[in-house]
mmCIF file of C-alpha atoms and ligand atoms in Angstrom:
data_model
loop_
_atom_site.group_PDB
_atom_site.id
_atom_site.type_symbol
_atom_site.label_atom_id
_atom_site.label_comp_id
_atom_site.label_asym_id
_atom_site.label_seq_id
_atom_site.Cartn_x
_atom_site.Cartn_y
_atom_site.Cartn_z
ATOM 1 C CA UNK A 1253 -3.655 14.928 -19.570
ATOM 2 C CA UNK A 1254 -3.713 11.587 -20.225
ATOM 3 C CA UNK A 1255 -2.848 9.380 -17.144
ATOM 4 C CA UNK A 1256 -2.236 5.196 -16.801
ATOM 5 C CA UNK A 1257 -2.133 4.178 -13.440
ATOM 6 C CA UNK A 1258 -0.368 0.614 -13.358
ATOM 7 C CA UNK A 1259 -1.930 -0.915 -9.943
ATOM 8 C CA UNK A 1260 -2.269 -3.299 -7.655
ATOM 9 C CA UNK A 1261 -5.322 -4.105 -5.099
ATOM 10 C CA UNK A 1262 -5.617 -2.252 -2.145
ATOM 11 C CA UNK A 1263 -2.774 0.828 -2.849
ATOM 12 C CA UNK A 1264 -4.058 0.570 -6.629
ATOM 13 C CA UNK A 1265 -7.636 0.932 -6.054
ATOM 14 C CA UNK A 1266 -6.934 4.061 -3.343
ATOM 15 C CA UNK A 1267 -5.040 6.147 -6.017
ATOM 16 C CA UNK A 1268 -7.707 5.234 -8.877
ATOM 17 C CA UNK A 1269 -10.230 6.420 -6.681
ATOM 18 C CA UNK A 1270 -8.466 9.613 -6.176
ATOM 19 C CA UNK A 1271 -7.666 10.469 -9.972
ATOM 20 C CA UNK A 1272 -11.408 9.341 -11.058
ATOM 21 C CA UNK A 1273 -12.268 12.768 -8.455
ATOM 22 C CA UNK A 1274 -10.197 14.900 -10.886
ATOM 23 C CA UNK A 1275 -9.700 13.730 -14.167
ATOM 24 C CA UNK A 1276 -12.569 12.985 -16.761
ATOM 25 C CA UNK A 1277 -13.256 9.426 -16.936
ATOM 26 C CA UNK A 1278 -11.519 8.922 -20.870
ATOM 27 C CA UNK A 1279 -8.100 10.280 -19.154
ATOM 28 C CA UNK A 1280 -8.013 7.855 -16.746
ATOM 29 C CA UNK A 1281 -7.072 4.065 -17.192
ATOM 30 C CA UNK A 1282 -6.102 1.749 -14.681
ATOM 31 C CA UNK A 1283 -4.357 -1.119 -15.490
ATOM 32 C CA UNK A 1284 -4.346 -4.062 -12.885
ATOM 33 C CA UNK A 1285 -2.136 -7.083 -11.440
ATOM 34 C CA UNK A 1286 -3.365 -10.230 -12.434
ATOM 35 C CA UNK A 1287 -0.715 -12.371 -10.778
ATOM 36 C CA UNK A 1288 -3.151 -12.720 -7.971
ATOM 37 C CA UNK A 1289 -5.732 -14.558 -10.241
ATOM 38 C CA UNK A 1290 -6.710 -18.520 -9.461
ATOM 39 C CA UNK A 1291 -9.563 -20.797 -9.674
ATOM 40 C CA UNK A 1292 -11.349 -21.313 -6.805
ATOM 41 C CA UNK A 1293 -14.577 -24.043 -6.561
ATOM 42 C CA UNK A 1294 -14.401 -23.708 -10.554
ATOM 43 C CA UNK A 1295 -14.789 -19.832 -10.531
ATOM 44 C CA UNK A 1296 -11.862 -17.474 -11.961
ATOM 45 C CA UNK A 1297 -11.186 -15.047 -9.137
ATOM 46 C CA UNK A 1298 -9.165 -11.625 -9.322
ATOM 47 C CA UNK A 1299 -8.556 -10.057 -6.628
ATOM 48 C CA UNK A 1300 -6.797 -7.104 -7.585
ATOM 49 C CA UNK A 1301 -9.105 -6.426 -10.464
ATOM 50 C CA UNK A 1302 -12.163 -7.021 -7.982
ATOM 51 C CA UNK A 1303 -10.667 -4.291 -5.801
ATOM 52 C CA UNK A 1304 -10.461 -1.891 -7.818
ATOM 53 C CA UNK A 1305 -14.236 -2.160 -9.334
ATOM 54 C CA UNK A 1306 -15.286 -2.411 -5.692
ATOM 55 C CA UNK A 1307 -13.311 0.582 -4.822
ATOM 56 C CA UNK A 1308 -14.555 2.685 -7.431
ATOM 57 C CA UNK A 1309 -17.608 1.871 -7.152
ATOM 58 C CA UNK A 1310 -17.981 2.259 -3.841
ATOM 59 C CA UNK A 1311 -19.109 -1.497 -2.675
ATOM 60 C CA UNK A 1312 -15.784 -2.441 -1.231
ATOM 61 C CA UNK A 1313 -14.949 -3.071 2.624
ATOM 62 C CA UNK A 1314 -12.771 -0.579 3.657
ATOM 63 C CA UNK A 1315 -11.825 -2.492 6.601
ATOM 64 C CA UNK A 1316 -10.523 -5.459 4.879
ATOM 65 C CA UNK A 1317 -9.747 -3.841 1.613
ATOM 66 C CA UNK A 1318 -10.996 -6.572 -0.241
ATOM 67 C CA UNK A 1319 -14.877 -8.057 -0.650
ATOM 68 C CA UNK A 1320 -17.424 -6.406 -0.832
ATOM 69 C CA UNK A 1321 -19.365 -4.074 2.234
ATOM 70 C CA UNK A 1322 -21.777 -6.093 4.052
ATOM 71 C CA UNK A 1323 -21.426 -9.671 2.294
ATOM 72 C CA UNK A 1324 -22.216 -12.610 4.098
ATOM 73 C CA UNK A 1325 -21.002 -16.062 4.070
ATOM 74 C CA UNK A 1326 -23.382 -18.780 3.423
ATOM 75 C CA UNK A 1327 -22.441 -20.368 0.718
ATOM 76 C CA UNK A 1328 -18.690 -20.628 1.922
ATOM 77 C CA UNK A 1329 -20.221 -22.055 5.020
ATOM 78 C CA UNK A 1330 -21.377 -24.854 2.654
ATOM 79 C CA UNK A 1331 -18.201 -25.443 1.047
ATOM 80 C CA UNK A 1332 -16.440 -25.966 4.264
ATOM 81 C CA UNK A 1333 -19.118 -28.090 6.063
ATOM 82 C CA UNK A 1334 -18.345 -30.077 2.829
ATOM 83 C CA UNK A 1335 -14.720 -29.754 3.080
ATOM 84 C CA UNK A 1336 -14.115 -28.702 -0.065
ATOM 85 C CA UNK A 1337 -10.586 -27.892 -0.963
ATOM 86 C CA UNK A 1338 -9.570 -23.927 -0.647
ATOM 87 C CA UNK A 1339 -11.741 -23.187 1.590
ATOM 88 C CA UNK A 1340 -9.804 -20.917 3.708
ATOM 89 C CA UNK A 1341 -10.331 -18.363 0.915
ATOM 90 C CA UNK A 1342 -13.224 -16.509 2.253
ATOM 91 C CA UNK A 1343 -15.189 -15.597 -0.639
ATOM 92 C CA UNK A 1344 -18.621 -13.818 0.203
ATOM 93 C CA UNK A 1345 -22.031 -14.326 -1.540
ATOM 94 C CA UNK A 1346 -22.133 -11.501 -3.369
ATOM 95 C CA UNK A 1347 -18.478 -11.787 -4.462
ATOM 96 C CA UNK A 1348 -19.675 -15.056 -5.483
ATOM 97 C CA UNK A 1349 -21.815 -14.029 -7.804
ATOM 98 C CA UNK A 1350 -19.304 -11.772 -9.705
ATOM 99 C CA UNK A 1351 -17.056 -14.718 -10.285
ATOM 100 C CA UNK A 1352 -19.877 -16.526 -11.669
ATOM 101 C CA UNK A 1353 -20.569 -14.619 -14.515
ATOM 102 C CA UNK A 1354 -17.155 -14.159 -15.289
ATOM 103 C CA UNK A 1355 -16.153 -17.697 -15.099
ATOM 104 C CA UNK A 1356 -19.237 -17.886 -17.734
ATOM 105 C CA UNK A 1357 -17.795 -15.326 -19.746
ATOM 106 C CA UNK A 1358 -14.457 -16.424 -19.921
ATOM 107 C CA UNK A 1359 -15.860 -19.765 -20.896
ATOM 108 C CA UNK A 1360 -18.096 -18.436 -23.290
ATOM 109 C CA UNK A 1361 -14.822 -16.983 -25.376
ATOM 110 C CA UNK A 1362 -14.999 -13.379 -24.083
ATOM 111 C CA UNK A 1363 -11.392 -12.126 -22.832
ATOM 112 C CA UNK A 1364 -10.550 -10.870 -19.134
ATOM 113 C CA UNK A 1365 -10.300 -7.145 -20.930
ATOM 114 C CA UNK A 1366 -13.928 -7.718 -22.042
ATOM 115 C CA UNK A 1367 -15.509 -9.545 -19.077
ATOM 116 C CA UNK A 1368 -13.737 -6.438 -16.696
ATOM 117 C CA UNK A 1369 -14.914 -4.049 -18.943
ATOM 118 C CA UNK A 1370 -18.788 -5.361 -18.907
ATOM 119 C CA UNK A 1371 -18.679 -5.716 -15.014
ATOM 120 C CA UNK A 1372 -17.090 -1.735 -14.941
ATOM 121 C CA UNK A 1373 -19.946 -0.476 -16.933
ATOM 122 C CA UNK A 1374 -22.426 -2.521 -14.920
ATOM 123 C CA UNK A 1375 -20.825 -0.761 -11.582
ATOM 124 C CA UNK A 1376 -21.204 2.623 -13.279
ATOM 125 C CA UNK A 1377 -17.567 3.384 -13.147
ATOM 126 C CA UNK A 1378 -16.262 6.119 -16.135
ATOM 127 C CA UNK A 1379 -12.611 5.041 -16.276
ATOM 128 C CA UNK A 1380 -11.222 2.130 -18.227
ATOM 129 C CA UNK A 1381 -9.948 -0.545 -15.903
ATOM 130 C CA UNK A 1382 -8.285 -3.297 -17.588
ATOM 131 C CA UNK A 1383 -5.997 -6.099 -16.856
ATOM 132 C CA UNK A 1384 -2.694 -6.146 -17.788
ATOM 133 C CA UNK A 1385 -2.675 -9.143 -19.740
ATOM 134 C CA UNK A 1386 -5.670 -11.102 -21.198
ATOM 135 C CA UNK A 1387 -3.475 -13.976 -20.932
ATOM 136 C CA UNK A 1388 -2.558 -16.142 -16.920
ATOM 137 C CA UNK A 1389 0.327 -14.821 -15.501
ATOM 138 C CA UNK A 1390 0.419 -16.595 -12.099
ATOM 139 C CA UNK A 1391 2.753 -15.560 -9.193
ATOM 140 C CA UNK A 1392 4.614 -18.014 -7.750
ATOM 141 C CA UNK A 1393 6.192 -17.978 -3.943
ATOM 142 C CA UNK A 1394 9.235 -19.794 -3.232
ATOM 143 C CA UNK A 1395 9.549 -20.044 0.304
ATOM 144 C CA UNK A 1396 13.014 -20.331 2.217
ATOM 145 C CA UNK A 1397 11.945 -23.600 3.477
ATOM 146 C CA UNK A 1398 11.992 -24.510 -0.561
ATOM 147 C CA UNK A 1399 8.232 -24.616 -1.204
ATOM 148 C CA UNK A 1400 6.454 -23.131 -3.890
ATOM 149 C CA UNK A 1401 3.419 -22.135 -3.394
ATOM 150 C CA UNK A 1402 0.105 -20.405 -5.450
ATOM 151 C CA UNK A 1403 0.040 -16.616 -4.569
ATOM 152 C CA UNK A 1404 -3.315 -17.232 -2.512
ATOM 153 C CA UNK A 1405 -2.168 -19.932 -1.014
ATOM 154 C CA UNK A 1406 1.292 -18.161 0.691
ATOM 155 C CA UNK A 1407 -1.039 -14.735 1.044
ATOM 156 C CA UNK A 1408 -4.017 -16.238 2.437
ATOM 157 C CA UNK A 1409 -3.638 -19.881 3.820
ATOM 158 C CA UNK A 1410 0.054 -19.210 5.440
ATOM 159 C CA UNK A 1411 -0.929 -15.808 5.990
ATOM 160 C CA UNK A 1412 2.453 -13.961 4.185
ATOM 161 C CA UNK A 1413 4.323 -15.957 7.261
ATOM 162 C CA UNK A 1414 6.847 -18.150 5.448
ATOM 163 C CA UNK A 1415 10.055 -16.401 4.939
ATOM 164 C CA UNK A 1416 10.573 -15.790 0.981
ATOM 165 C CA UNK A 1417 13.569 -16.688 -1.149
ATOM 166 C CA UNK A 1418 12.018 -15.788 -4.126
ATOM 167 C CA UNK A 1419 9.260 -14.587 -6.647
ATOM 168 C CA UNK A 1420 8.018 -16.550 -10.191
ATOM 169 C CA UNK A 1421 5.526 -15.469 -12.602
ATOM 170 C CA UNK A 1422 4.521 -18.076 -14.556
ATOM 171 C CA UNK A 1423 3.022 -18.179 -17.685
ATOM 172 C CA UNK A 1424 4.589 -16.339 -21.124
ATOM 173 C CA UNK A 1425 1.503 -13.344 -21.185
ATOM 174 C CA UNK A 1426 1.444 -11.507 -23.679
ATOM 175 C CA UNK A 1427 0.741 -7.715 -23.219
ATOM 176 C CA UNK A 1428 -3.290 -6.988 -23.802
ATOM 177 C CA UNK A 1429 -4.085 -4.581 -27.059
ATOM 178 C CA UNK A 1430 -5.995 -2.263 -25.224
ATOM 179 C CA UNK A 1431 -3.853 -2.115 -22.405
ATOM 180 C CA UNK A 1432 -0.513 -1.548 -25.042
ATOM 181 C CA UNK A 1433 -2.862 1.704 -26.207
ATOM 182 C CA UNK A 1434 -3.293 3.220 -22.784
ATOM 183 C CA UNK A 1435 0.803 2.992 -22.440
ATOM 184 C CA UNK A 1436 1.595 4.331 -25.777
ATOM 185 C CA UNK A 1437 -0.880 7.040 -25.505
ATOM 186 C CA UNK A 1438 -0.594 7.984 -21.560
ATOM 187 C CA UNK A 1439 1.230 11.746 -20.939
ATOM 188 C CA UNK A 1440 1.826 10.642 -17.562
ATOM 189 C CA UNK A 1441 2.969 6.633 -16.525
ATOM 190 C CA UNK A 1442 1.852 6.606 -12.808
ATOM 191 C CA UNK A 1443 2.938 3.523 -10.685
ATOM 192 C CA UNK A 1444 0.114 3.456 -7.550
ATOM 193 C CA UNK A 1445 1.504 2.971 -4.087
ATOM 194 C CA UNK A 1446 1.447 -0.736 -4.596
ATOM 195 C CA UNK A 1447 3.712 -3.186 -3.462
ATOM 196 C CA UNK A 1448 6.757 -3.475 -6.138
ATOM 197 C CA UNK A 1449 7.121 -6.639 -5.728
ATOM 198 C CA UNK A 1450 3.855 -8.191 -5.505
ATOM 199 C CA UNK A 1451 1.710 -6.086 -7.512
ATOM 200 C CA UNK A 1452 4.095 -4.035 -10.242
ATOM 201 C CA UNK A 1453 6.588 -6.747 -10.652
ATOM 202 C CA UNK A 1454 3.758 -9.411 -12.265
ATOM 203 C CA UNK A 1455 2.925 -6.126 -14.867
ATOM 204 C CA UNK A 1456 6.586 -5.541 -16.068
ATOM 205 C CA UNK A 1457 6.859 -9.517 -16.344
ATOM 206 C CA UNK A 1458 4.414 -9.190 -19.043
ATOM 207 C CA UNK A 1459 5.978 -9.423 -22.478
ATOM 208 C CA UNK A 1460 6.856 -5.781 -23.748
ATOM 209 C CA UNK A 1461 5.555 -3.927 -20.730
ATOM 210 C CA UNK A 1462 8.896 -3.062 -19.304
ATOM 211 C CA UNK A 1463 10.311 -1.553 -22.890
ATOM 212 C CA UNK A 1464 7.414 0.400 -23.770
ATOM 213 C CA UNK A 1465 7.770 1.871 -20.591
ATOM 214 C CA UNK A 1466 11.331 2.370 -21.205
ATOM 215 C CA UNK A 1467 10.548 3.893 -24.578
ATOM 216 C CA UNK A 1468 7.502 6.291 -23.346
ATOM 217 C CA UNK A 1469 8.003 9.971 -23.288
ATOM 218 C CA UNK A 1470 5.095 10.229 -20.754
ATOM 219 C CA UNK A 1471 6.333 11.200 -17.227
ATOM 220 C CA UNK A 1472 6.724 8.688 -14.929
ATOM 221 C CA UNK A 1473 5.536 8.877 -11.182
ATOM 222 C CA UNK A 1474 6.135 5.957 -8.901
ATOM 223 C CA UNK A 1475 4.630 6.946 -5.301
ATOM 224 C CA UNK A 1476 5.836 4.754 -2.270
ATOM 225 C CA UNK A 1477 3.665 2.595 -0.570
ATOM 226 C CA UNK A 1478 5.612 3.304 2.616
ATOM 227 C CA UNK A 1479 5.169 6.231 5.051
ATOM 228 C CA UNK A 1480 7.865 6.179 7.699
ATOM 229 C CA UNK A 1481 9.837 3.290 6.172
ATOM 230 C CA UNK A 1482 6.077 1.021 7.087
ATOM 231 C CA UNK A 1483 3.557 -0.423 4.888
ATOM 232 C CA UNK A 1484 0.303 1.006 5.636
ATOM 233 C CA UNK A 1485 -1.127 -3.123 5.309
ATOM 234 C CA UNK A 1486 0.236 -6.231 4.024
ATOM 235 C CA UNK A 1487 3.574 -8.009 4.383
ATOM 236 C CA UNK A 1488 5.982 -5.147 2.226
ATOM 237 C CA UNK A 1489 8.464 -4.643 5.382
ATOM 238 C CA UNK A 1490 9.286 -8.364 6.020
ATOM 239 C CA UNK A 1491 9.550 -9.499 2.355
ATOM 240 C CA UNK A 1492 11.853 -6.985 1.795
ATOM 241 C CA UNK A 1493 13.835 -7.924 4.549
ATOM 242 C CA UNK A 1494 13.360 -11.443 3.213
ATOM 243 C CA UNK A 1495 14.442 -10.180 -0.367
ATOM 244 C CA UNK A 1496 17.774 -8.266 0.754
ATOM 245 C CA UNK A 1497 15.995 -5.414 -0.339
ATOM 246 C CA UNK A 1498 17.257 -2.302 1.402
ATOM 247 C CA UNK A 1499 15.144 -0.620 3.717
ATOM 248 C CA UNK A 1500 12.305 1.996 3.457
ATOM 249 C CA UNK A 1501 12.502 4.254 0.358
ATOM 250 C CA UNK A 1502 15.940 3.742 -0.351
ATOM 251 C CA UNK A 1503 14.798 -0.130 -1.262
ATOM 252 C CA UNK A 1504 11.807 1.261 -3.043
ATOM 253 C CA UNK A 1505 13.828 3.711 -5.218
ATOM 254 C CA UNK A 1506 16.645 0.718 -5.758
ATOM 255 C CA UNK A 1507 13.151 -1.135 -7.770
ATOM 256 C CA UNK A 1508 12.297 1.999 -9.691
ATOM 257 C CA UNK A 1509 15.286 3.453 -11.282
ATOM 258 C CA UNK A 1510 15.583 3.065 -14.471
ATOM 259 C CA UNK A 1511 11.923 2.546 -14.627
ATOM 260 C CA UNK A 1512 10.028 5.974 -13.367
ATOM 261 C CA UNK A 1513 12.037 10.200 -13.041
ATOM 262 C CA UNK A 1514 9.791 10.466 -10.045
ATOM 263 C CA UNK A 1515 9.256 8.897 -6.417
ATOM 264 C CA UNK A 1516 6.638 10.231 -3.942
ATOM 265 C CA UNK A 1517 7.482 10.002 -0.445
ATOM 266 C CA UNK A 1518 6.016 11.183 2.217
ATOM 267 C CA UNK A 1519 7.024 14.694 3.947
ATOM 268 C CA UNK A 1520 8.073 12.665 7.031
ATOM 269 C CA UNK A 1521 10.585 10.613 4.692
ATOM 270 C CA UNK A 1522 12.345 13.527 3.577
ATOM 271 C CA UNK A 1523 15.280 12.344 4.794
ATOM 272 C CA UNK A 1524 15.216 9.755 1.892
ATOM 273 C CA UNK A 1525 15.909 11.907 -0.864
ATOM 274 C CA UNK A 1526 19.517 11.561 -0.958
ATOM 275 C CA UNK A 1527 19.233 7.875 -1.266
ATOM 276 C CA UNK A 1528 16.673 8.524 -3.738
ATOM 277 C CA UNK A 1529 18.203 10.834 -5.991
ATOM 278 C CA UNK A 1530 21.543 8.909 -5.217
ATOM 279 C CA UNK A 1531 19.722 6.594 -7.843
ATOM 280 C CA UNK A 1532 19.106 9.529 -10.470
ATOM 281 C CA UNK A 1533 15.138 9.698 -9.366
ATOM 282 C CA UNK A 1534 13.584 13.453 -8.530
ATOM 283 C CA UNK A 1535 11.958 12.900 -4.967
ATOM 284 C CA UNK A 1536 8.939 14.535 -4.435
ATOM 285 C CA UNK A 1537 7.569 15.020 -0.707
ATOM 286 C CA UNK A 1538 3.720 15.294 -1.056
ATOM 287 C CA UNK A 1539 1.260 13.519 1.556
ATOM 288 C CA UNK A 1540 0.739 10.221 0.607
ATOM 289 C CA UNK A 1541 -1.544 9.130 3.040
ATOM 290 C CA UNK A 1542 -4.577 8.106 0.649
ATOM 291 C CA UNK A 1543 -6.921 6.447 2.724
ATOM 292 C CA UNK A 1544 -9.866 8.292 2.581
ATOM 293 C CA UNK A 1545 -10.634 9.697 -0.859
ATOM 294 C CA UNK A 1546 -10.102 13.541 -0.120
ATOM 295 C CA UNK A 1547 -6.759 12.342 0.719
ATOM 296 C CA UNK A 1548 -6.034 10.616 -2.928
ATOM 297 C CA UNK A 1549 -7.980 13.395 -4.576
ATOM 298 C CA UNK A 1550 -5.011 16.062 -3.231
ATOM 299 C CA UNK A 1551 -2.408 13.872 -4.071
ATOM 300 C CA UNK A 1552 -3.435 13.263 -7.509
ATOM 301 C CA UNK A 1553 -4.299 16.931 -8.008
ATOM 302 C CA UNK A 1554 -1.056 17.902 -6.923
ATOM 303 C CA UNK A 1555 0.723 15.713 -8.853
ATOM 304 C CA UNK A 1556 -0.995 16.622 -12.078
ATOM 305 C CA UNK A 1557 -0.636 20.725 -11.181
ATOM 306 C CA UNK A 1558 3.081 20.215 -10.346
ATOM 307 C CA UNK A 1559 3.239 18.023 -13.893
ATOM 308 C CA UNK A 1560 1.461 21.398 -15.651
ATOM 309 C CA UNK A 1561 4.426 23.863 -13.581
HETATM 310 P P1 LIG B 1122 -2.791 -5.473 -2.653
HETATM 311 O O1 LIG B 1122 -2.697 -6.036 -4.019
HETATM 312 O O2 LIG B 1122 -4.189 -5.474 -2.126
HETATM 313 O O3 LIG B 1122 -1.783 -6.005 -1.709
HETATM 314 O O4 LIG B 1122 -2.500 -3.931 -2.835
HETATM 315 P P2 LIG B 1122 -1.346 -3.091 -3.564
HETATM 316 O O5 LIG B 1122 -0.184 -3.920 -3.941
HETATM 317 O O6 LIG B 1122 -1.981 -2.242 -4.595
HETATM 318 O O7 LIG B 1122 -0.979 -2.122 -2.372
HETATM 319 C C1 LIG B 1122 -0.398 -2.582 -1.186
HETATM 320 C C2 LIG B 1122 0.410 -1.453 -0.638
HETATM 321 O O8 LIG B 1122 -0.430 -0.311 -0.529
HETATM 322 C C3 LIG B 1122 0.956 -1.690 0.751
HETATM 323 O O9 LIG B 1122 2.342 -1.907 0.672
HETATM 324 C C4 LIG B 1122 0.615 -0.402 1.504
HETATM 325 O O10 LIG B 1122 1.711 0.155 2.199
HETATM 326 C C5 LIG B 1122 0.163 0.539 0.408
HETATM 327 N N1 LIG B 1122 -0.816 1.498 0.874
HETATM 328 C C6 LIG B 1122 -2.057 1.251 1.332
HETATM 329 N N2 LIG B 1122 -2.647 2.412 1.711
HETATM 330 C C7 LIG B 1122 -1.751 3.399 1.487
HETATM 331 C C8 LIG B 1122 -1.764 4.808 1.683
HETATM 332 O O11 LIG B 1122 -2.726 5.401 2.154
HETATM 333 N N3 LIG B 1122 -0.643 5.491 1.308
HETATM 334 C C9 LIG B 1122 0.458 4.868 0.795
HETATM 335 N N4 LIG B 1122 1.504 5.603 0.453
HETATM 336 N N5 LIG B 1122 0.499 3.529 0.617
HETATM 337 C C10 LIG B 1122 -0.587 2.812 0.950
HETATM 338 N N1 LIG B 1123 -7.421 -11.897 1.714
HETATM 339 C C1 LIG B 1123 -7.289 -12.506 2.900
HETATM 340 O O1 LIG B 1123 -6.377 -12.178 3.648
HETATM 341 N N2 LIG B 1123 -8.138 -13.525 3.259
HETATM 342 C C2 LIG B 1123 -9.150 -13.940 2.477
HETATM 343 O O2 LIG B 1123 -9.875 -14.860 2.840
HETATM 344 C C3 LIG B 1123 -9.329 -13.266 1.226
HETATM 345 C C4 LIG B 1123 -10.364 -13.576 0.367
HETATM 346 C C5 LIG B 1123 -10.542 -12.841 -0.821
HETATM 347 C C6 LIG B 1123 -11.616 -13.086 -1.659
HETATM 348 C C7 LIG B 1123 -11.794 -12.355 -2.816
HETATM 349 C C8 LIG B 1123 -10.872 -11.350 -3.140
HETATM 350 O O3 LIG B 1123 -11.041 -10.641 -4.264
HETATM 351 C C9 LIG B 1123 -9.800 -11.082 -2.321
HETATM 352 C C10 LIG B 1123 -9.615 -11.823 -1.158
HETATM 353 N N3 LIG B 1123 -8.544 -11.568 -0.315
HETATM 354 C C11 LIG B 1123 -8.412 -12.241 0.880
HETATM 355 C C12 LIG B 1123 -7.516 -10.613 -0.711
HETATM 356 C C13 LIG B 1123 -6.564 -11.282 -1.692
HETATM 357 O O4 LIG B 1123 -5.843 -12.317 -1.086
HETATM 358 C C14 LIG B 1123 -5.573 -10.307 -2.326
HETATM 359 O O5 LIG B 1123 -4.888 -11.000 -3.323
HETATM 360 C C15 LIG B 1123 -4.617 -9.693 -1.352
HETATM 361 O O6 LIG B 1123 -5.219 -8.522 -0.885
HETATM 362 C C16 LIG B 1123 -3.268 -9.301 -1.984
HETATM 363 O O7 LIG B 1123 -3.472 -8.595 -3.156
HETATM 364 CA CA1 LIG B 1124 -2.398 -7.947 -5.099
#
């Protein structure tokens, strides 16, 4: 079975990891975010791409979720002692090096599908991983106190703390050819736990994604990054708040109908899947606590046995 997981950083990378244990590498492709992406010192940086090519290949920090294991700071240390601007975006040595040679790449002609693909070969990773869109799609936070802000710059410099009124992607991307192959030719569409509106939103913005969803006859698995109605990490629970979303999976199912048959929700949300199928969507309690790889490699088997029922 062919699977394309559409992720995002940290809930992305945990559910690639987890399929890469059970599928062979050429029925696995991840597709990634890139509404994260910005310049930084000169240097291209993508953090949800990064995370998943750390994750797979086993370099990242599990404790942050992002960087790499064991980097150090020193060059950073330079930038700020020169106060150079962005600095509060802590970006290690080694990480450092990896946006080097893509920034050379990417100025050298190559695409962002070609540059990710080199750097996933290098890592020794089977699976494709490939962004979205070759093209910048940049998210955009309007705050309530009417700023807008780069996605870095709300995440990272304000911390996710300014109330949100509402989310841009900017830039007309185009959907990447290799990327429009591993839609049209997956048996199974599988959104990661991600956050919706963060990390899958900035894919279906991408010109055609959302249709050839819509016109797939692959199954389609969305699996909720909550577990009791809370985010494992990151600021999910107050932007939905901030969005008028409606709370735990019932909010989460509200963004995916229409879009996948199938939510995942934890066995403790079980009481969600009224709500959920309220909306026409099959819930399906299965653990989906993925944090250590045994954990993602059940979750994806079982998904893919109760696919072959
Ligand atoms: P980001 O780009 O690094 O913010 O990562 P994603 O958008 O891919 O994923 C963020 C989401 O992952 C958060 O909303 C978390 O709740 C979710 N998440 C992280 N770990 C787990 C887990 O073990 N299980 C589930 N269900 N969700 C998780
Ligand atoms: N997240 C932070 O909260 N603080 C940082 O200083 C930071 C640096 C950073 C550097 C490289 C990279 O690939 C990711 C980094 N992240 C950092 C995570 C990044 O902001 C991600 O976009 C978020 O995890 C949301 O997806
Ligand atoms: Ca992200």
């Amino acid at each position: 079975m062919k699977v394309c997981l559409l992720a995002g950083g940290v809930g992305g990378a945990r559910m690639a990891q987890g399929l890469a244990q059970v599928l062979a590498p050429r029925h696995l492709t991840v597709l990634v975010n890139v509404g994260d992406d910005e310049d930084f010192h000169g240097l291209r940086v993508c953090p949800d791409i990064d995370t998943v090519l750390y994750t797979l290949s086993g370099q990242i920090n599990r404790e942050q979720g992002w960087g790499v294991a064991g980097d150090t700071q020193k060059a950073l240390s330079v930038l700020k002692r020169l106060e150079a601007a962005d600095s509060w975006m802590s970006l290690g040595d080694t990480d450092l090096g990896l946006h080097l040679y893509r920034t050379q790449q990417l100025l050298a002609g190559s695409s962002l599908s070609t540059v990710t693909d080199r750097i996933r070969r290098s890592f020794g990773i089977g699976a494709a991983v490939l962004p979205i869109t070759d093209e910048p799609l940049a998210t955009r936070i309007v705050t309530q106190d009417g700023q807008t802000l780069r996605f870095q710059q709300w995440f990272v410099r304000e911390r996710a703390r300014l109330k949100v009124a509402r989310i841009d992607f900017a830039g007309r991307a185009a959907l990447s050819e290799a990327a429009e192959r591993a839609i049209k030719q997956a048996d199974l569409l599988l959104f990661a736990p991600s956050n919706p509106w963060l990390s899958i939103a900035p894919m279906l913005a991408v010109q055609g994604v959302a249709a050839l969803i819509e016109q797939s006859h692959a199954d389609k698995i969305a699996i909720s990054p909550l577990i009791g109605g809370k985010a494992i990490k990151g600021p999910l629970n107050p932007l939905m708040q901030d969005l008028h979303c409606r709370a735990g999976n019932a909010g989460i199912a509200d963004f995916y109908a229409g879009l996948a048959d199938i939510l995942v929700i934890d066995p403790i949300d079980q009481a969600d899947c009224a709500h959920i199928e309220a909306l026409g969507l099959d819930p399906w309690p299965l653990p989906t606590r993925i944090g250590e790889v045994q954990q993602s490699a059940q979750l994806a088997q079982s998904l893919l046995e109760r696919l072959e029922r």
